[in-house]
XYZ file of C-alpha atoms in Angstrom:
688
model
C 0.409 -0.226 0.031
C 3.102 2.503 0.207
C 4.078 2.048 -2.730
C -0.127 2.867 -4.265
C -0.001 6.150 -1.791
C 3.520 7.278 -3.542
C 1.922 7.126 -6.813
C -1.413 8.790 -6.100
C 0.487 11.595 -6.214
C 1.120 11.470 -10.050
C -2.341 10.104 -11.339
C -3.346 11.548 -14.696
C -6.988 12.107 -13.922
C -8.027 12.563 -17.463
C -6.726 9.117 -19.960
C -6.791 9.950 -23.761
C -8.787 6.299 -24.838
C -11.146 5.649 -21.604
C -13.085 9.031 -21.180
C -16.413 8.200 -19.605
C -19.087 7.897 -22.097
C -23.255 7.211 -22.000
C -22.819 3.565 -23.255
C -19.907 1.482 -21.752
C -17.929 0.290 -24.919
C -14.451 -1.175 -24.997
C -11.910 1.309 -25.884
C -9.045 -0.141 -28.111
C -5.039 1.256 -29.018
C -3.063 -0.759 -30.901
C 0.737 -0.529 -31.999
C 2.597 -2.320 -34.971
C 6.745 -3.133 -33.870
C 9.134 -3.965 -35.638
C 7.798 -7.870 -35.869
C 4.874 -7.727 -33.709
C 1.851 -5.456 -32.795
C 0.575 -4.778 -29.534
C -3.035 -4.356 -28.184
C -4.052 -1.740 -24.971
C -7.756 -1.739 -24.397
C -10.292 -0.739 -20.905
C -14.014 -0.129 -20.559
C -15.137 3.163 -20.516
C -16.842 2.193 -17.835
C -15.782 2.048 -13.575
C -18.713 0.013 -12.743
C -18.314 -2.956 -16.369
C -14.961 -2.869 -15.940
C -15.089 -4.306 -12.492
C -17.441 -6.646 -14.193
C -15.096 -7.621 -17.143
C -11.916 -8.241 -14.633
C -14.003 -10.801 -13.749
C -15.459 -11.531 -17.086
C -12.581 -11.830 -19.249
C -12.426 -10.268 -22.480
C -12.270 -11.883 -26.146
C -9.607 -11.355 -29.362
C -10.829 -11.753 -32.895
C -8.290 -10.847 -35.622
C -9.698 -10.102 -38.670
C -7.767 -10.447 -42.249
C -8.114 -7.056 -44.133
C -5.454 -6.843 -46.876
C -3.295 -8.902 -48.255
C 0.112 -7.880 -50.310
C -2.219 -4.311 -50.643
C -5.790 -6.078 -51.709
C -8.653 -6.780 -50.176
C -8.730 -10.589 -48.403
C -12.182 -12.143 -50.653
C -13.434 -13.944 -47.859
C -11.971 -12.693 -44.540
C -9.981 -15.030 -42.396
C -10.944 -14.658 -38.600
C -9.092 -15.908 -36.546
C -9.711 -16.541 -32.283
C -6.376 -14.896 -30.787
C -7.912 -15.983 -27.191
C -9.026 -19.471 -26.827
C -9.647 -18.459 -22.760
C -11.199 -15.468 -22.535
C -8.072 -12.661 -20.780
C -8.655 -12.455 -16.940
C -5.889 -10.907 -14.577
C -3.510 -13.721 -13.695
C -4.034 -14.692 -10.270
C -2.478 -12.774 -7.314
C 0.239 -15.274 -6.226
C 1.604 -14.660 -9.842
C 2.402 -10.934 -9.009
C 4.664 -10.956 -6.636
C 7.729 -11.086 -8.507
C 6.713 -8.234 -10.865
C 5.106 -6.068 -8.112
C 9.084 -5.900 -6.144
C 10.123 -4.312 -9.294
C 7.408 -2.720 -10.650
C 5.317 0.174 -8.346
C 3.237 0.757 -11.089
C 2.109 -3.483 -11.021
C 1.123 -2.890 -7.498
C -1.129 -0.295 -8.411
C -2.865 -2.638 -10.378
C -2.857 -5.666 -8.145
C -4.103 -3.418 -5.615
C -6.946 -2.333 -7.197
C -7.920 -5.512 -8.679
C -7.331 -8.060 -5.423
C -7.363 -5.481 -2.772
C -9.996 -5.471 0.761
C -9.952 -1.968 -0.194
C -8.896 1.067 -1.449
C -8.276 4.743 0.345
C -11.387 7.399 -0.410
C -9.887 10.898 0.522
C -12.707 12.180 3.316
C -14.957 9.694 5.811
C -18.453 10.037 5.786
C -20.427 8.073 8.108
C -24.339 6.489 7.220
C -26.008 4.243 5.040
C -25.992 6.691 2.809
C -22.249 7.731 3.128
C -21.399 4.213 3.233
C -22.381 3.872 -0.619
C -21.336 7.413 -1.586
C -17.801 5.568 -0.304
C -18.162 2.666 -2.576
C -18.835 4.616 -5.439
C -15.972 6.546 -5.109
C -13.836 3.610 -3.834
C -14.657 2.092 -7.292
C -13.735 4.854 -8.961
C -10.544 5.195 -7.187
C -9.712 1.496 -8.359
C -10.448 2.817 -12.150
C -8.809 5.643 -12.473
C -5.504 4.199 -11.201
C -5.677 0.931 -12.586
C -5.499 2.364 -16.101
C -3.256 4.812 -15.484
C -0.725 2.155 -14.179
C -1.454 0.270 -16.958
C -0.266 3.257 -19.352
C 2.538 3.310 -17.356
C 3.081 -0.254 -17.643
C 2.450 -2.591 -20.508
C 3.872 -5.302 -18.734
C 1.669 -5.212 -15.858
C -1.514 -3.962 -18.445
C -1.010 -7.577 -20.234
C -0.724 -9.618 -16.959
C -3.381 -7.733 -15.948
C -5.243 -9.099 -19.191
C -5.492 -5.282 -20.472
C -3.058 -6.097 -23.218
C -1.986 -8.005 -25.869
C 1.276 -9.142 -27.660
C 0.212 -10.965 -31.587
C 3.849 -12.230 -32.949
C 1.971 -14.384 -36.003
C 1.594 -11.172 -38.254
C 2.937 -10.698 -41.438
C 4.598 -7.786 -42.780
C 2.241 -8.526 -45.954
C -1.602 -8.503 -44.240
C -3.697 -6.167 -42.359
C -5.505 -6.808 -39.545
C -8.823 -5.842 -37.732
C -8.648 -6.493 -34.273
C -11.658 -6.901 -32.263
C -11.755 -6.819 -28.568
C -15.057 -7.653 -26.729
C -16.077 -8.211 -22.717
C -16.837 -12.408 -23.259
C -20.359 -12.858 -22.715
C -21.329 -9.396 -22.222
C -23.329 -7.974 -25.462
C -24.333 -4.690 -23.028
C -20.262 -2.960 -23.139
C -19.688 -2.359 -27.094
C -16.934 -4.192 -28.507
C -14.319 -2.243 -30.498
C -11.958 -3.093 -33.596
C -8.391 -1.506 -34.389
C -7.448 -1.838 -38.228
C -3.244 -2.059 -37.971
C -0.184 -4.120 -39.882
C 3.212 -4.294 -39.395
C 3.609 -1.865 -42.413
C 2.023 0.671 -39.986
C 5.562 0.788 -38.006
C 7.479 4.095 -37.137
C 10.230 5.048 -34.602
C 8.180 6.834 -31.763
C 9.393 11.146 -32.853
C 11.205 13.272 -30.287
C 9.125 15.605 -28.274
C 9.755 19.013 -29.818
C 9.553 22.912 -28.578
C 11.834 21.535 -26.107
C 13.516 25.083 -24.257
C 15.591 25.929 -20.771
C 14.479 28.825 -18.660
C 17.092 29.715 -16.070
C 16.436 30.963 -12.589
C 18.252 31.818 -9.347
C 19.257 28.373 -8.440
C 16.914 26.452 -10.697
C 15.852 26.047 -14.763
C 12.136 25.751 -15.477
C 12.454 23.378 -18.588
C 9.025 23.456 -21.078
C 8.126 20.907 -24.376
C 5.225 21.023 -27.060
C 2.449 19.000 -25.061
C -0.535 19.409 -27.161
C 0.822 17.821 -29.754
C 2.522 14.350 -28.105
C -0.208 13.486 -25.930
C -2.044 11.413 -27.764
C 1.518 9.404 -28.932
C 3.162 9.247 -25.073
C 1.466 8.702 -21.763
C 4.540 9.843 -19.681
C 7.665 11.425 -20.666
C 11.620 11.455 -18.729
C 14.260 14.554 -18.680
C 17.702 13.618 -18.207
C 20.458 15.419 -17.339
C 23.912 15.790 -17.359
C 27.321 17.930 -15.970
C 29.577 16.528 -19.410
C 27.033 16.348 -22.391
C 27.996 12.798 -22.462
C 26.971 11.029 -19.075
C 23.050 11.522 -18.504
C 20.567 10.691 -15.422
C 17.407 10.747 -15.181
C 15.700 13.756 -13.175
C 13.573 11.820 -11.415
C 12.670 7.798 -10.223
C 9.652 8.070 -12.138
C 9.097 9.441 -15.471
C 7.124 12.991 -15.644
C 3.186 13.318 -16.247
C 0.925 16.296 -16.688
C -1.806 16.977 -13.590
C -2.934 20.093 -15.751
C -4.299 18.278 -18.792
C -8.520 19.446 -17.851
C -11.062 18.858 -20.465
C -12.228 22.459 -20.600
C -8.436 23.739 -20.048
C -6.427 21.213 -22.297
C -2.392 21.859 -21.951
C -0.327 23.112 -24.683
C 2.653 23.332 -23.146
C 4.436 20.050 -20.299
C 6.872 22.084 -17.576
C 9.780 20.624 -14.466
C 11.422 22.956 -12.375
C 15.067 21.535 -11.944
C 16.428 22.757 -8.643
C 20.468 23.611 -9.075
C 22.606 23.252 -6.507
C 25.044 26.513 -7.788
C 24.523 29.062 -10.167
C 27.001 29.824 -13.576
C 27.376 26.557 -13.811
C 26.425 24.699 -17.253
C 24.110 21.414 -17.460
C 23.078 19.587 -20.174
C 19.266 18.141 -20.770
C 17.387 15.793 -23.496
C 14.206 14.484 -23.135
C 12.000 11.545 -24.382
C 8.387 10.082 -24.645
C 7.372 6.698 -23.069
C 4.139 5.253 -24.809
C 1.435 3.262 -22.980
C 3.060 0.431 -23.794
C 6.126 1.428 -23.042
C 8.054 2.479 -26.124
C 10.526 4.936 -25.665
C 10.486 7.854 -28.292
C 14.073 9.321 -30.415
C 15.717 11.391 -27.462
C 15.295 14.723 -28.285
C 18.732 17.346 -29.384
C 20.548 18.554 -26.283
C 19.291 21.541 -24.606
C 21.858 23.925 -22.171
C 21.309 25.737 -19.579
C 22.576 27.545 -16.093
C 21.143 29.442 -12.953
C 21.741 32.925 -13.027
C 21.507 34.930 -9.575
C 18.592 37.366 -8.821
C 18.839 40.825 -8.122
C 18.522 42.675 -4.864
C 19.768 45.966 -5.358
C 18.008 48.408 -7.233
C 19.583 51.434 -9.170
C 19.023 55.033 -8.180
C 18.233 58.192 -10.097
C 20.792 60.828 -8.647
C 20.222 64.470 -10.734
C 19.210 65.305 -13.753
C 19.681 68.292 -16.446
C 16.541 70.515 -18.252
C 18.138 71.340 -21.803
C 14.656 72.420 -23.318
C 10.813 71.736 -22.768
C 10.900 68.415 -24.535
C 14.682 67.565 -23.421
C 16.557 66.378 -20.155
C 19.697 64.462 -18.900
C 19.519 61.859 -16.402
C 21.705 60.470 -14.141
C 22.030 57.662 -11.584
C 24.236 55.011 -9.822
C 24.576 51.681 -9.477
C 26.878 49.448 -7.667
C 29.928 48.843 -10.346
C 30.360 45.533 -8.448
C 27.015 44.250 -9.488
C 26.959 45.138 -13.101
C 28.045 41.311 -14.297
C 24.451 40.132 -12.501
C 22.294 41.736 -14.773
C 20.621 42.762 -18.490
C 21.192 46.571 -17.772
C 19.086 48.843 -17.397
C 15.778 50.363 -18.660
C 14.162 54.295 -18.402
C 9.960 54.576 -17.500
C 8.052 57.545 -17.652
C 4.458 58.601 -16.456
C 2.459 62.646 -16.154
C 1.846 61.313 -12.519
C 3.602 59.514 -9.881
C 0.581 56.773 -9.919
C 1.619 56.485 -13.653
C 0.927 54.129 -15.603
C 4.471 54.527 -16.544
C 5.869 53.511 -20.403
C 9.318 52.068 -21.146
C 11.302 54.996 -23.321
C 14.074 53.620 -23.503
C 16.003 50.484 -25.404
C 17.913 48.058 -22.945
C 21.005 50.333 -21.393
C 24.092 48.641 -20.992
C 25.266 47.719 -17.137
C 28.490 50.243 -16.996
C 26.622 52.986 -18.247
C 24.862 55.977 -15.709
C 23.967 58.678 -17.929
C 20.612 58.940 -20.820
C 19.209 62.082 -23.351
C 15.826 61.819 -23.419
C 14.809 64.147 -25.644
C 11.340 62.762 -27.161
C 8.536 65.095 -25.364
C 7.952 66.136 -21.417
C 4.867 66.296 -19.925
C 4.728 69.919 -17.805
C 5.244 67.292 -14.831
C 7.222 64.352 -15.399
C 8.165 60.892 -13.289
C 10.917 59.077 -14.223
C 11.798 56.007 -12.789
C 14.486 53.522 -13.175
C 14.608 49.289 -13.521
C 17.530 46.840 -13.092
C 17.063 44.283 -15.695
C 18.613 40.718 -14.051
C 19.688 38.170 -16.520
C 16.162 36.332 -15.520
C 14.104 39.301 -16.793
C 13.079 40.083 -13.776
C 12.795 43.903 -12.785
C 13.570 46.377 -10.079
C 11.705 49.087 -10.322
C 13.868 52.280 -8.278
C 11.692 55.084 -6.680
C 10.105 58.244 -9.159
C 11.640 61.277 -9.684
C 10.009 64.746 -10.533
C 10.920 66.682 -13.370
C 9.100 69.607 -14.557
C 11.370 71.965 -17.192
C 10.418 75.853 -17.467
C 8.268 76.359 -20.432
C 6.930 80.053 -22.096
C 6.848 78.228 -25.595
C 3.149 78.637 -26.808
C 1.585 75.377 -28.745
C 2.046 75.582 -32.273
C -0.840 77.184 -34.200
C -3.938 74.836 -34.517
C -4.871 73.351 -38.493
C -6.973 71.744 -40.103
C -10.176 73.832 -38.891
C -13.847 72.567 -40.943
C -17.617 73.282 -39.683
C -20.810 73.222 -41.429
C -23.981 75.179 -40.690
C -27.209 73.076 -40.564
C -30.638 74.111 -41.960
C -31.422 74.838 -38.079
C -28.731 77.217 -37.870
C -26.554 74.712 -35.483
C -22.542 74.998 -36.254
C -20.305 71.750 -35.733
C -17.461 72.848 -36.045
C -13.708 70.397 -36.072
C -10.233 70.439 -36.292
C -6.813 68.915 -36.248
C -5.824 67.714 -32.258
C -2.351 69.351 -31.475
C 0.025 67.400 -30.514
C 1.768 68.675 -27.359
C 2.261 66.480 -24.360
C 0.676 70.039 -22.284
C -1.909 71.140 -24.196
C -5.066 72.456 -22.140
C -7.228 73.043 -24.734
C -8.534 75.415 -26.911
C -9.673 79.265 -27.287
C -13.177 79.374 -29.562
C -13.490 82.558 -31.406
C -15.973 83.917 -33.306
C -16.919 87.095 -36.055
C -20.280 87.567 -37.670
C -18.934 89.716 -39.909
C -14.899 89.807 -42.045
C -13.970 93.549 -40.578
C -15.603 92.689 -37.001
C -13.395 92.118 -33.746
C -13.492 88.761 -32.528
C -14.687 87.892 -29.743
C -14.293 84.513 -27.487
C -17.466 82.500 -27.143
C -16.210 79.932 -24.863
C -14.593 82.034 -22.024
C -12.444 79.172 -21.505
C -10.260 76.835 -22.899
C -11.872 74.043 -24.587
C -11.160 70.459 -24.242
C -11.666 68.574 -27.507
C -11.285 68.917 -30.863
C -14.996 69.698 -32.334
C -17.206 72.013 -31.110
C -21.085 72.960 -31.513
C -22.519 76.719 -31.803
C -25.369 78.177 -33.209
C -26.074 80.719 -35.328
C -29.352 83.410 -35.958
C -30.708 82.304 -39.398
C -33.335 85.347 -39.374
C -29.792 88.002 -39.096
C -29.092 89.301 -43.090
C -25.112 88.853 -42.734
C -25.292 85.320 -45.061
C -21.660 84.247 -43.515
C -20.177 83.601 -40.137
C -16.521 83.489 -39.370
C -14.310 81.336 -36.775
C -11.043 80.286 -36.254
C -9.522 78.756 -32.543
C -6.019 79.159 -30.804
C -4.529 76.718 -28.488
C -3.650 77.210 -24.722
C -1.030 75.113 -22.769
C -0.712 73.948 -18.765
C 0.780 77.094 -18.425
C -1.748 79.792 -20.345
C 1.162 79.956 -22.899
C -1.303 80.905 -26.132
C -0.870 79.950 -30.087
C -1.668 82.264 -33.014
C -5.262 81.702 -33.970
C -6.066 79.078 -36.821
C -6.063 80.479 -40.649
C -10.304 81.894 -40.540
C -13.323 79.807 -41.337
C -15.596 81.507 -42.798
C -19.340 79.421 -43.462
C -22.320 80.014 -45.189
C -25.617 80.316 -43.607
C -27.638 78.190 -44.880
C -30.795 79.120 -47.271
C -33.730 77.603 -47.163
C -34.479 76.818 -51.347
C -33.927 73.215 -52.165
C -31.656 72.457 -54.622
C -33.040 71.627 -58.637
C -33.623 67.623 -58.629
C -31.413 65.057 -60.914
C -33.158 63.560 -63.682
C -32.300 59.536 -64.581
C -31.489 59.543 -68.599
C -31.492 56.123 -68.863
C -31.057 52.672 -67.467
C -30.472 48.908 -68.912
C -31.378 45.091 -66.914
C -28.552 42.822 -67.735
C -26.973 39.574 -66.212
C -29.387 40.203 -63.199
C -27.953 43.734 -62.473
C -29.315 47.460 -63.106
C -27.464 49.968 -64.835
C -28.335 53.668 -63.753
C -27.664 56.913 -65.394
C -28.495 60.532 -64.672
C -28.237 64.343 -65.754
C -26.904 65.633 -62.347
C -28.552 68.839 -60.979
C -27.281 72.300 -61.967
C -27.639 73.875 -58.453
C -24.822 75.363 -57.778
C -24.725 74.640 -53.959
C -24.953 70.606 -54.358
C -22.576 68.577 -51.918
C -23.788 65.696 -52.721
C -26.539 63.172 -54.322
C -28.276 60.098 -53.294
C -29.376 57.341 -55.059
C -32.177 55.414 -53.456
C -34.452 52.210 -53.953
C -37.547 50.214 -53.273
C -39.817 47.107 -54.374
C -42.674 48.429 -55.965
C -45.449 48.381 -53.867
C -43.049 49.437 -50.230
C -43.167 52.797 -49.452
C -39.939 52.754 -47.620
C -36.978 54.394 -49.998
C -33.491 52.537 -49.329
C -29.995 54.136 -49.827
C -28.133 52.133 -52.113
C -25.262 54.817 -52.791
C -24.211 58.059 -51.133
C -22.553 60.085 -53.892
C -20.006 63.463 -53.002
C -18.274 63.306 -56.749
C -18.815 64.286 -60.042
C -19.658 60.462 -61.150
C -23.317 59.702 -63.208
C -23.318 56.226 -63.513
C -24.380 53.413 -61.214
C -24.583 49.255 -61.228
C -27.090 47.925 -58.572
C -25.967 44.583 -58.620
C -28.282 43.273 -54.826
C -30.829 42.800 -56.708
C -32.922 39.514 -56.635
C -34.273 38.327 -60.500
C -37.820 38.715 -61.456
C -38.931 41.725 -58.846
C -39.842 44.889 -59.895
C -37.807 48.094 -58.379
C -38.386 51.773 -58.244
C -34.780 54.193 -58.249
C -34.853 57.607 -56.665
C -31.780 59.815 -57.455
C -32.180 63.514 -55.430
C -29.627 65.583 -54.593
C -28.149 67.579 -51.017
C -27.019 71.692 -50.901
C -24.622 73.141 -48.268
C -27.852 73.560 -46.648
C -28.918 69.534 -46.467
C -31.698 70.831 -48.383
C -32.934 67.994 -51.037
C -34.363 68.255 -54.448
C -37.799 66.433 -54.596
C -38.426 63.069 -55.801
C -40.839 64.033 -58.268
C -39.017 63.525 -61.185
C -36.416 61.889 -60.417
C -38.181 58.125 -60.611
C -37.586 55.234 -62.642
C -39.008 51.501 -62.752
C -37.237 48.699 -63.752
C -37.570 44.977 -64.016
C -34.697 42.788 -63.365
C -34.211 39.321 -65.467
C -31.537 37.392 -64.542
C -31.116 33.798 -66.301
C -27.742 32.747 -64.957
C -27.795 29.997 -62.771
C -28.376 31.083 -58.696
C -25.513 29.194 -55.882
C -27.708 27.712 -53.910
C -25.673 24.905 -52.043
C -23.759 26.458 -49.071
C -21.699 23.367 -48.284
C -20.381 20.043 -49.511
C -18.020 17.072 -47.830
C -17.824 13.405 -48.463
C -15.990 11.234 -46.036
C -15.138 7.712 -47.256
C -15.686 5.544 -44.266
C -13.190 2.241 -45.748
C -14.413 0.515 -42.049
C -17.923 -0.010 -42.783
C -17.381 0.126 -46.686
C -19.954 3.433 -47.603
C -19.394 7.515 -48.871
C -21.128 9.770 -46.564
C -22.302 12.709 -48.591
C -23.195 16.521 -46.747
C -24.245 19.830 -47.423
C -26.162 22.552 -46.790
C -28.392 25.272 -48.294
C -27.513 29.222 -48.552
C -29.673 30.617 -46.697
C -31.777 33.329 -47.398
C -31.875 32.166 -50.954
C -34.979 30.856 -53.331
C -36.615 27.557 -51.548
C -35.757 24.294 -51.853
C -37.443 21.617 -53.483
C -35.878 19.382 -53.895
C -32.158 17.869 -55.523
C -31.146 15.515 -58.096
C -27.865 13.505 -57.587
C -26.354 12.151 -60.497
C -23.481 9.756 -59.958
C -19.958 8.224 -62.205
C -16.574 7.061 -61.949
C -14.485 9.558 -62.489
C -14.126 9.737 -66.763
C -17.119 7.776 -67.189
C -20.688 9.813 -68.024
C -22.535 10.615 -65.237
C -26.384 8.718 -64.187
C -29.153 9.833 -62.194
C -28.192 7.755 -58.823
C -31.014 10.164 -56.431
C -33.660 12.336 -56.277
C -34.351 14.121 -52.938
C -36.328 15.944 -51.287
C -35.069 19.872 -49.859
C -35.213 18.707 -46.512
C -32.904 15.919 -46.700
C -29.133 17.054 -45.779
C -27.433 13.351 -46.122
C -26.906 10.805 -48.187
C -24.917 7.730 -47.292
C -23.386 5.474 -50.837
C -23.076 1.661 -50.575
C -22.559 0.240 -54.118
C -18.717 1.080 -54.105
C -15.913 -0.306 -55.661
C -12.499 -0.056 -53.683
C -9.519 1.857 -55.283
C -12.312 4.088 -56.824
C -12.676 7.545 -57.628
C -16.110 8.666 -57.662
C -18.312 11.996 -59.129
C -21.378 13.017 -57.738
C -23.428 15.630 -58.884
C -25.845 17.892 -57.719
C -28.646 20.119 -59.450
C -31.017 21.549 -56.351
C -34.376 22.150 -57.649
C -35.615 25.367 -56.761
C -39.316 26.498 -56.432
C -38.755 29.860 -57.908
C -37.937 27.905 -61.333
C -34.641 29.570 -61.346
C -31.837 27.897 -62.808
C -29.824 26.599 -60.283
C -25.623 25.929 -60.173
C -25.086 22.564 -60.356
C -21.949 21.474 -58.001
C -19.437 18.613 -58.312
C -17.858 16.735 -55.476
C -15.371 14.011 -55.775
C -14.492 11.237 -53.194
C -12.160 8.714 -53.637
C -12.169 5.433 -52.071
């Protein structure tokens, strides 16, 4: 029992082939070796597993292929004249002395009791205890069988077939003896499937203080290897395992699968080079190729921070920084980083590349805030960072911001003015002064009376006043109240109340499912754009399909449906956002399109050689013509197709069992549409 308890810490709770499912099934795995085929299996239900250990397992081998050809009459051989059951307890003793995993399996099968975490009392608790104990027996046994193939064979959960031939392929069927309620399973394999187990990849080492974090790709290899072993060497020649037992991943969860596996190796000293290599171990006890060795050594952690000592302000955007750090500690670090924020709480950003350990000065000229908080971080060789306290730097600033640019705006029909401009880039920008005049010779007035934050502004003008224009300019202001030169003056025309003249259609054409429209533009001078609109005949609401702000006078609408009647309208918009009338700016068009309609959105064919069939699956494009049915034509590639099936429109999958092996079949799918529109034919090729 002591061996059992030690191994309990390393149980892999989720096994690849033995996940619990609703229906009890024998799950089978197999591997081809040079001159034999090895099998492993288990029942995916703890209760049925316990019963199966009494009933035993039977194995039938069916010869499927010989010399690459299907055997005309399947040859079935019973490999287990007697059902395979666990050997008697006395026969386990020698193996238990040298194999801890055999002890776990023997305890799970023959042990009178099995430790269950947490004591419970009462009749209900006793039942729960029994269920928990069975689950633990089951889980520990499957894990131990994965770790020791020899013990699995002794338990009746593994088999070695040495009566195989190199030119044959077999289907192995494993079932619980005289227990039809537990589904049997098959595995097809031959000696030709033998391959060398590949070495694990992405083997890396990250050094730390007197330890090394080793990592490798787990996701790719977890279905191949049940465990891994890391080996270590001082000289790169003689390697020894870092652990007495193989390493397993305890962090791989069904809802959070692991992509990488880790192992931390502790070191007695830093700065000594160690060599590491890695190999995987399959559930059949096979070792993979060994990875290429990697090297690593421990690195000392840093404990002494740098200290900012002084600064010299060159101008409002440039400063020289100085700091102090012990020279004798330079060999322990990569260097320094300088961080900057506009307040003591941050957030701070890194403003320098890694500065060499011997440097003690930095010139920063990328722009300063009105108040600048600098810190310096020491970077250890293991990327550890130790950051200093902050130092305040405040430059003297008498230079105003740059002149604002990009001022533009619009006045709508209600007299609402919307201004916007390009934002200034100064870090110490306070905001903008908004200046306005009603006439060209009038003095500008600050209409916001303080700095405005943002780069757009909303104002209003009276449409009853006689002035036809209004004038704006803005000036930028910094935190020290330095004001820039004002921007260029923006002149805005007040809106009028007369809509622009209407544009008119001069021609249209309906061809290949598209409608091409041509029109004559409005002759009004204040037109700023056009809106092309569409609706189905009989509907009230118009939908804009194109907004036009340039001189184009032609548009092709390809988002129409065949045989529908549409109405199109073109209207003009002026500077005051007034729209022209629709009265003489409409045209009615009937769409005719004889192009085949793509109807099938998904098409797939899967060759299921085990069950001797091809499974076809498809789906239709949503929001298209309703599909009433489907005609499917079939042929061997290179021969003419013939009608094979006529199906209703609600059928989306079909099986074809009229097949010959090593043939390439073509399926032609032609939907039948309710609208009588021609549907596009889709062709699927499947190699069987």
